[in-house]
Coordinates of C-alpha atoms in Angstrom, one line a residue:
M1498 CA -19.5 9.2 19.4
K1499 CA -16.6 8.7 17.1
F1500 CA -13.5 7.0 18.1
A1501 CA -11.3 10.3 17.5
E1502 CA -13.7 12.3 19.7
L1503 CA -13.1 9.8 22.7
L1504 CA -9.4 10.2 22.0
D1505 CA -9.6 13.9 22.0
L1506 CA -11.4 13.8 25.4
A1507 CA -8.9 11.6 27.0
R1508 CA -6.2 14.0 25.9
T1509 CA -7.9 17.1 27.1
P1510 CA -7.4 18.0 31.1
D1511 CA -10.4 16.9 32.8
G1512 CA -12.0 15.7 29.5
L1513 CA -12.8 12.3 31.1
P1514 CA -13.2 11.3 34.8
P1515 CA -10.6 9.1 36.1
S1516 CA -11.2 5.4 35.1
R1517 CA -9.5 2.4 33.6
L1518 CA -11.1 3.4 30.2
A1519 CA -9.3 6.7 30.5
S1520 CA -6.0 5.2 31.6
D1521 CA -6.1 2.7 28.8
L1522 CA -7.0 5.3 26.2
A1523 CA -3.7 6.9 27.0
L1524 CA -1.9 4.2 25.4
V1525 CA -3.3 4.8 22.0
T1526 CA -1.0 7.3 20.4
T1527 CA -2.2 7.4 16.5
V1528 CA -5.2 6.0 14.6
S1529 CA -5.6 6.0 10.8
M1530 CA -8.3 8.3 9.5
D1531 CA -10.8 5.4 8.6
L1532 CA -10.6 4.2 12.3
A1533 CA -10.9 7.8 13.7
A1534 CA -14.4 8.0 12.2
A1535 CA -15.5 4.5 13.6
R1536 CA -18.7 4.9 15.9
L1537 CA -18.5 3.5 19.4
P1538 CA -20.8 1.4 21.2
S1539 CA -22.1 4.4 23.3
P1540 CA -22.2 8.1 22.7
D1541 CA -21.7 8.5 26.6
P1542 CA -18.2 8.4 27.8
V1543 CA -19.3 7.6 31.5
E1544 CA -21.4 4.7 30.2
L1545 CA -18.6 3.4 28.2
A1546 CA -16.3 3.4 31.3
A1547 CA -18.8 1.7 33.3
R1548 CA -19.2 -0.9 30.7
Y1549 CA -15.5 -1.4 30.2
E1550 CA -15.1 -2.4 33.8
R1551 CA -17.3 -5.4 33.1
H1552 CA -15.5 -6.2 29.6
R1553 CA -14.0 -9.6 29.5
P1554 CA -10.9 -9.3 27.1
A1555 CA -10.1 -11.6 24.4
P1556 CA -7.0 -13.9 24.9
V1557 CA -3.6 -12.7 23.5
T1558 CA -1.0 -15.2 22.0
A1559 CA 2.4 -14.3 21.1
A1560 CA 3.7 -15.7 17.8
V1561 CA 7.5 -16.0 17.9
L1562 CA 9.7 -17.1 14.9
T1563 CA 12.8 -18.8 16.0
R1564 CA 15.9 -20.5 14.6
D1565 CA 18.9 -20.9 16.9
E1566 CA 17.9 -18.1 19.3
E1567 CA 19.0 -19.7 22.5
D1568 CA 20.8 -16.6 23.8
G1569 CA 17.7 -14.4 23.9
I1570 CA 14.4 -16.5 23.8
A1571 CA 14.0 -16.5 27.5
R1572 CA 14.5 -12.9 28.1
C1573 CA 12.0 -12.3 25.2
L1574 CA 9.2 -14.6 26.5
T1575 CA 10.0 -13.6 30.2
A1576 CA 9.3 -9.9 29.4
L1577 CA 5.9 -10.8 27.9
A1578 CA 4.7 -12.5 31.1
Q1579 CA 2.1 -9.9 31.8
D1580 CA 0.7 -9.4 28.5
I1581 CA 0.2 -12.8 26.9
D1582 CA -2.1 -15.9 27.7
H1583 CA -0.6 -18.0 25.3
C1584 CA 2.7 -18.7 23.1
L1585 CA 3.3 -20.2 19.8
L1586 CA 6.9 -20.8 18.9
I1587 CA 7.3 -21.3 15.1
D1588 CA 10.7 -22.8 15.0
S1589 CA 12.6 -23.3 11.6
G1590 CA 14.9 -26.0 12.5
S1591 CA 17.1 -24.7 15.6
T1592 CA 19.9 -27.0 16.4
D1593 CA 20.5 -25.3 19.8
A1594 CA 18.8 -25.0 23.0
T1595 CA 16.1 -22.5 21.7
V1596 CA 13.1 -24.8 22.3
E1597 CA 14.2 -26.1 25.7
R1598 CA 14.9 -22.5 27.0
A1599 CA 11.6 -21.3 25.5
R1600 CA 9.9 -24.1 27.7
A1601 CA 11.7 -23.4 30.6
A1602 CA 11.0 -19.7 30.6
R1603 CA 7.1 -20.6 29.9
G1604 CA 5.6 -23.9 30.5
D1605 CA 2.7 -23.6 28.1
V1606 CA 4.8 -22.9 25.0
R1607 CA 3.4 -24.8 21.7
V1608 CA 6.1 -25.5 19.3
L1609 CA 5.3 -25.6 15.7
S1610 CA 8.2 -27.1 13.6
A1611 CA 8.2 -25.4 10.1
P1612 CA 11.3 -25.8 7.8
W1613 CA 12.6 -22.6 6.5
V1614 CA 11.5 -21.9 3.0
D1615 CA 13.1 -18.4 2.4
D1616 CA 9.8 -16.8 3.1
F1617 CA 9.1 -14.9 6.5
S1618 CA 5.4 -14.3 5.4
H1619 CA 4.8 -17.9 5.1
H1620 CA 5.9 -18.6 8.6
R1621 CA 4.0 -15.6 10.1
N1622 CA 0.9 -16.7 8.2
L1623 CA 1.3 -20.2 9.9
A1624 CA 0.2 -18.6 13.1
L1625 CA -3.0 -17.4 11.5
R1626 CA -3.8 -21.1 10.9
H1627 CA -2.9 -22.3 14.3
I1628 CA -4.3 -19.6 16.6
A1629 CA -8.2 -19.7 16.5
E1630 CA -9.2 -16.7 18.7
G1631 CA -8.2 -13.2 20.4
W1632 CA -5.3 -11.4 19.4
I1633 CA -1.9 -12.6 17.9
V1634 CA 1.2 -10.4 18.8
Y1635 CA 4.0 -11.1 16.6
V1636 CA 7.3 -10.8 18.4
D1637 CA 10.8 -11.7 17.1
A1638 CA 13.2 -13.6 19.3
D1639 CA 15.7 -10.5 19.5
E1640 CA 13.0 -8.3 20.8
V1641 CA 12.4 -7.6 24.4
L1642 CA 9.4 -5.6 25.9
R1643 CA 10.7 -2.7 27.9
P1644 CA 10.0 -3.4 31.7
E1645 CA 8.2 -0.2 32.3
H1646 CA 5.8 -1.1 29.5
A1647 CA 4.7 -4.6 30.9
G1648 CA 1.2 -5.0 30.8
R1649 CA 0.5 -2.3 28.0
F1650 CA -0.3 -4.8 25.2
R1651 CA -3.0 -6.5 27.3
R1652 CA -4.5 -3.1 28.3
A1653 CA -4.4 -1.6 24.9
L1654 CA -5.7 -4.7 23.0
A1655 CA -8.6 -5.0 25.7
L1656 CA -9.5 -1.5 25.1
L1657 CA -9.5 -1.9 21.4
D1658 CA -11.6 -5.0 21.5
F1659 CA -14.1 -3.1 23.6
L1660 CA -14.4 -0.1 21.5
L1661 CA -14.1 -1.6 18.1
P1662 CA -15.4 -5.2 18.5
A1663 CA -16.4 -5.8 14.9
T1664 CA -13.8 -3.8 13.0
D1665 CA -10.6 -5.3 11.3
F1666 CA -7.4 -3.5 11.8
V1667 CA -3.7 -3.9 12.9
V1668 CA -1.9 -2.6 15.9
S1669 CA 1.6 -1.2 16.0
P1670 CA 3.8 -1.1 19.1
A1671 CA 7.1 0.9 18.7
I1672 CA 10.2 -1.0 18.0
V1673 CA 13.4 0.5 19.1
D1674 CA 16.5 -0.5 17.6
V1675 CA 19.6 -0.6 20.0
E1676 CA 21.9 2.3 18.8
G1677 CA 19.4 2.9 16.1
P1678 CA 16.0 4.3 14.9
T1679 CA 12.6 3.8 16.1
Y1680 CA 9.9 2.3 14.1
T1681 CA 6.2 2.9 14.7
N1682 CA 4.4 1.7 11.7
T1683 CA 5.3 -2.0 12.8
Q1684 CA 1.9 -3.6 12.3
R1685 CA 2.6 -6.6 14.5
V1686 CA -0.7 -7.4 16.2
L1687 CA -3.7 -8.9 14.3
R1688 CA -6.9 -10.5 15.3
A1689 CA -7.1 -14.3 14.8
G1690 CA -9.4 -15.3 12.1
G1691 CA -9.1 -11.7 10.3
P1692 CA -9.0 -11.1 6.6
F1693 CA -5.3 -10.1 6.5
R1694 CA -2.4 -12.0 5.4
F1695 CA 1.4 -11.2 5.4
R1696 CA 3.0 -10.8 1.8
G1697 CA 6.7 -10.5 0.9
R1698 CA 9.4 -13.0 1.5
V1699 CA 11.3 -10.3 3.6
H1700 CA 10.2 -7.0 5.2
E1701 CA 6.6 -8.5 5.3
H1702 CA 3.5 -6.9 6.4
P1703 CA -0.3 -7.8 6.4
Y1704 CA -2.3 -6.7 3.5
D1705 CA -6.0 -7.4 2.5
D1706 CA -6.9 -9.5 -0.6
A1707 CA -6.4 -6.6 -3.0
G1708 CA -2.9 -5.8 -1.6
N1709 CA -3.8 -2.6 0.4
A1710 CA -2.7 -2.0 3.9
P1711 CA -5.1 -2.3 6.8
A1712 CA -6.3 0.5 9.0
R1713 CA -4.0 1.0 11.8
V1714 CA -3.5 1.7 15.5
Q1715 CA -0.3 2.7 17.1
I1716 CA 0.1 2.1 20.9
D1717 CA 2.7 3.2 23.5
A1718 CA 4.3 -0.2 24.0
R1719 CA 7.9 -0.6 23.0
L1720 CA 10.2 -3.4 22.2
D1721 CA 13.9 -3.0 22.3
H1722 CA 15.5 -4.8 19.2
S1723 CA 19.0 -6.0 19.1
G1724 CA 19.0 -7.8 15.7
Y1725 CA 20.4 -4.9 13.8
L1726 CA 23.5 -4.3 15.8
P1727 CA 26.6 -4.5 13.5
E1728 CA 28.0 -7.5 15.2
V1729 CA 24.7 -9.3 15.0
I1730 CA 24.3 -8.6 11.4
E1731 CA 27.8 -9.8 10.6
K1732 CA 27.3 -13.0 12.7
R1733 CA 24.1 -14.0 11.5
G1734 CA 24.6 -13.0 7.8
K1735 CA 21.6 -10.7 7.7
R1736 CA 22.9 -8.7 5.0
D1737 CA 23.3 -11.5 2.7
L1738 CA 19.9 -13.2 3.7
Y1739 CA 18.0 -10.2 3.2
G1740 CA 19.7 -9.1 -0.1
R1741 CA 18.9 -12.8 -1.4
L1742 CA 15.3 -12.6 -0.3
S1743 CA 14.8 -9.1 -1.9
R1744 CA 16.3 -10.5 -5.3
L1745 CA 14.0 -13.4 -5.1
C1746 CA 10.9 -11.1 -4.6
R1747 CA 12.4 -8.8 -7.4
D1748 CA 12.5 -11.8 -9.8
E1749 CA 9.1 -12.9 -8.9
E1750 CA 7.5 -9.5 -9.0
P1751 CA 9.5 -7.5 -11.4
D1752 CA 7.0 -4.6 -11.6
N1753 CA 7.1 -4.0 -7.9
P1754 CA 9.8 -1.2 -7.2
K1755 CA 10.1 -1.8 -3.6
W1756 CA 12.2 -4.9 -4.0
V1757 CA 14.9 -2.9 -5.6
Y1758 CA 14.5 -0.3 -2.9
Y1759 CA 15.0 -3.1 -0.2
E1760 CA 17.8 -4.8 -1.9
V1761 CA 20.1 -1.6 -2.1
R1762 CA 19.0 -0.6 1.3
D1763 CA 20.0 -3.7 3.0
T1764 CA 23.0 -4.6 1.1
V1765 CA 25.0 -1.5 0.4
D1766 CA 27.7 -1.0 3.1
Y1767 CA 28.5 2.6 3.1
R1768 CA 31.8 1.9 5.1
T1769 CA 33.2 0.0 2.1
A1770 CA 31.2 1.0 -0.9
S1771 CA 33.1 3.0 -3.8
R1772 CA 31.6 6.1 -5.3
E1773 CA 31.1 4.0 -8.6
E1774 CA 29.1 1.3 -6.5
L1775 CA 26.9 4.0 -4.7
M1776 CA 26.3 5.7 -8.2
T1777 CA 25.2 2.3 -9.6
S1778 CA 22.9 1.6 -6.9
F1779 CA 21.4 5.2 -7.1
A1780 CA 20.7 4.5 -10.8
R1781 CA 18.9 1.2 -10.1
V1782 CA 16.7 2.8 -7.4
E1783 CA 16.0 5.8 -9.5
A1784 CA 15.0 3.6 -12.6
T1785 CA 12.4 1.7 -10.7
V1786 CA 10.8 4.8 -8.8
A1787 CA 10.5 6.7 -12.2
E1788 CA 7.8 4.3 -13.1
P1789 CA 4.3 5.3 -12.8
V1790 CA 2.5 3.9 -9.7
A1791 CA -1.0 5.9 -9.8
G1792 CA -3.7 3.6 -8.4
A1793 CA -1.3 0.9 -7.5
P1794 CA -2.1 -1.0 -4.3
D1795 CA -0.1 -0.4 -1.2
Y1796 CA 1.8 -3.7 -1.5
R1797 CA 3.4 -2.2 -4.8
A1798 CA 3.5 1.7 -4.2
E1799 CA 4.1 1.9 -0.3
R1800 CA 7.9 2.4 -0.5
I1801 CA 8.2 5.2 -3.2
V1802 CA 8.7 8.0 -0.6
D1803 CA 11.3 5.9 1.3
A1804 CA 13.1 5.2 -1.9
W1805 CA 13.3 9.1 -2.5
I1806 CA 15.0 9.3 1.1
L1807 CA 17.5 6.3 -0.1
L1808 CA 18.3 8.2 -3.2
C1809 CA 19.1 11.3 -1.3
E1810 CA 21.3 9.3 1.1
L1811 CA 23.2 7.6 -1.6
A1812 CA 23.6 11.1 -3.3
V1813 CA 25.1 12.7 -0.3
R1814 CA 27.6 9.8 -0.2
F1815 CA 28.9 10.4 -3.7
G1816 CA 28.2 14.1 -4.0
G1817 CA 25.3 14.4 -6.2
A1818 CA 24.0 17.7 -5.4
D1819 CA 21.7 18.1 -8.3
H1820 CA 20.1 14.6 -7.4
I1821 CA 19.6 15.9 -3.9
V1822 CA 17.9 18.9 -4.9
R1823 CA 15.4 16.9 -7.1
Y1824 CA 14.5 14.3 -4.3
A1825 CA 14.5 16.6 -1.4
A1826 CA 12.0 18.7 -3.4
R1827 CA 9.8 15.5 -3.7
L1828 CA 10.1 14.7 -0.2
A1829 CA 9.0 18.3 0.7
D1830 CA 5.9 17.9 -1.6
A1831 CA 5.1 14.6 0.0
G1832 CA 5.1 16.3 3.5
R1833 CA 8.5 14.9 4.7
T1834 CA 9.8 18.2 5.7
V1835 CA 12.3 16.8 8.3
E1836 CA 14.0 14.8 5.6
A1837 CA 13.9 17.1 3.0
T1838 CA 15.3 19.8 5.3
Y1839 CA 18.1 17.5 6.5
Y1840 CA 19.4 16.6 3.0
R1841 CA 19.1 20.3 1.7
T1842 CA 21.1 21.3 4.8
V1843 CA 23.7 18.7 4.3
M1844 CA 24.1 19.7 0.8
E1845 CA 24.3 23.4 1.6
S1846 CA 26.5 22.9 4.3
S1847 CA 28.9 20.8 2.4
R1848 CA 29.1 23.6 -0.2
L1849 CA 29.8 26.2 2.3
L1850 CA 32.4 24.2 4.1
G1851 CA 34.0 23.6 0.7
R1852 CA 33.9 27.3 0.1
L1853 CA 35.3 28.2 3.3
S1854 CA 38.1 25.6 3.0
A1855 CA 39.0 27.2 -0.5
L1856 CA 39.3 30.5 1.2
V1857 CA 41.9 29.1 3.7
D1858 CA 44.1 28.0 0.8
A1859 CA 43.6 31.4 -0.9
V1860 CA 45.1 33.0 2.1
A1861 CA 48.0 30.6 2.2
A1862 CA 48.5 31.4 -1.5
V1863 CA 49.1 35.0 -1.0
E1864 CA 51.4 34.8 1.9
P1865 CA 54.5 35.0 -0.4
D1866 CA 53.3 38.4 -1.6
E1867 CA 53.4 40.2 1.8
E1868 CA 55.5 43.2 1.9
P1869 CA 56.0 45.9 4.6
G1870 CA 53.1 48.1 3.0
N1871 CA 50.5 45.3 3.3
R1872 CA 51.6 43.7 6.6
H1873 CA 48.6 45.1 8.2
L1874 CA 46.1 43.4 5.8
M1875 CA 48.2 40.0 6.0
A1876 CA 47.6 40.3 9.7
R1877 CA 43.8 40.7 9.2
L1878 CA 44.0 38.0 6.6
F1879 CA 45.7 35.5 8.8
E1880 CA 43.1 36.4 11.4
L1881 CA 40.3 35.5 9.0
Q1882 CA 42.2 32.3 8.1
S1883 CA 42.4 31.0 11.4
T1884 CA 38.5 31.6 11.9
L1885 CA 37.7 30.1 8.4
A1886 CA 40.0 27.2 9.3
L1887 CA 38.2 26.6 12.6
A1888 CA 34.6 26.9 10.8
S1889 CA 35.5 24.5 8.0
G1890 CA 37.2 21.9 10.1
R1891 CA 40.7 22.5 8.8
Y1892 CA 42.0 22.3 12.5
E1893 CA 45.6 21.8 11.7
A1894 CA 45.5 25.2 10.1
V1895 CA 43.9 27.0 12.8
V1896 CA 46.9 27.7 15.5
P1897 CA 49.5 28.5 12.8
A1898 CA 47.3 31.1 11.2
Y1899 CA 46.6 32.5 14.7
R1900 CA 50.1 32.9 15.6
K1901 CA 50.8 34.6 12.2
A1902 CA 48.2 37.1 13.1
V1903 CA 49.4 37.8 16.6
A1904 CA 53.0 38.2 15.3
R1905 CA 51.7 41.0 13.0
G1906 CA 49.6 42.8 15.7
A1907 CA 46.2 41.1 15.0
G1908 CA 44.3 38.0 16.4
E1909 CA 41.8 39.4 18.9
S1910 CA 38.8 38.2 17.2
V1911 CA 40.4 34.7 17.3
T1912 CA 41.2 34.8 20.8
E1913 CA 37.5 35.7 21.7
D1914 CA 36.4 32.7 19.5
F1915 CA 38.9 30.6 21.7
E1916 CA 37.5 31.8 24.8
M1917 CA 33.9 31.3 23.7
L1918 CA 34.8 27.8 22.8
A1919 CA 36.4 27.3 26.1
R1920 CA 33.2 28.2 27.8
V1921 CA 31.0 26.0 25.6
L1922 CA 33.1 22.8 25.7
P1923 CA 32.5 21.8 29.4
G1924 CA 28.8 21.9 28.5
V1925 CA 29.3 19.5 25.5
R1926 CA 31.5 17.2 27.6
D1927 CA 28.6 17.2 30.5
S1928 CA 26.1 16.3 27.8
T1929 CA 27.8 13.0 26.7
R1930 CA 28.1 11.8 30.1

């Protein structure tokens, strides 16, 4: 039996009898194609379930990179209490109470002092030198396992160790930015003694010796990450740090387009960037992804599609409609239909809103030409103007146009629009509470 076949059974009603195996299989959400085809220790699910009851899981060690994390380290480690057997703190010179609070939260914490060398991969790889067996779970100090997911790491890793004991791969929990997106391809769990090593001074991931990404498993365990809250980014200078590390990587690997992508993504502040700055950033990213990457390893080619998304986002900000058309088409061809549809919709809706706004102004321009003979048409024009102003966000023009329409004996359709809005708005307010 193949791994994918067992997963399909687990997701089919009555496909597997209730067991610890069936329960833990539910934690596996996605596997890469190479792992889907992996052969299991037995073709019989009932026998697998019985053998799994006797399985002794490998130890799990958390590797936590820290530097002045006294505010969050205890919460981070306490949340992992049901999931790890050991903890290795890789500390880069904390001057606060990080180490003391970590030891208070978990008495068996080992502390490895490692001076900061502008290289996150270096520090993550240190864990691979100091943890000899089992699984290594990389957790950042500003990440906290959700309480309702306590125990899921241990269960999922025990299952994977049992089903795929001689296979090398990485495991990805979900990481959810507070007030931000969810990341699923996080690649945070590796076997100790495996062949993979982290690469890249920043935005580091594990790769094999050739620079290709490992086979992957995604599991339903979620960490909440507070490190990208605007106030945290500002306080800790993350924008400057990530930009500086990306520039170092770019200088060291000028043929790797992802470092320009990361530098622009991490340093451009859309709140303050001028149109010229946005266009300059666009040109820099576009110049790198225009280079051919056929046959390149994942380490070099893996952010090309993400760069197209960034190009669309920059183009939206400076009004580059033709650029959006070009890169939205590439996203669609790459199967990123949600992103392609979003940017196409943003572009087309902007065009439509601009045209509607122009029509509002066109009605205002002919108002001086009103005569008794065309007063009935002006009434209908003001009615249209009020509706168009509402649709295009020209709210300051809605009521004046409506009043002019009513004064000329029209306005019924606008009144119906207002009544419909009055019925809809309470539902909008309720959904935000």
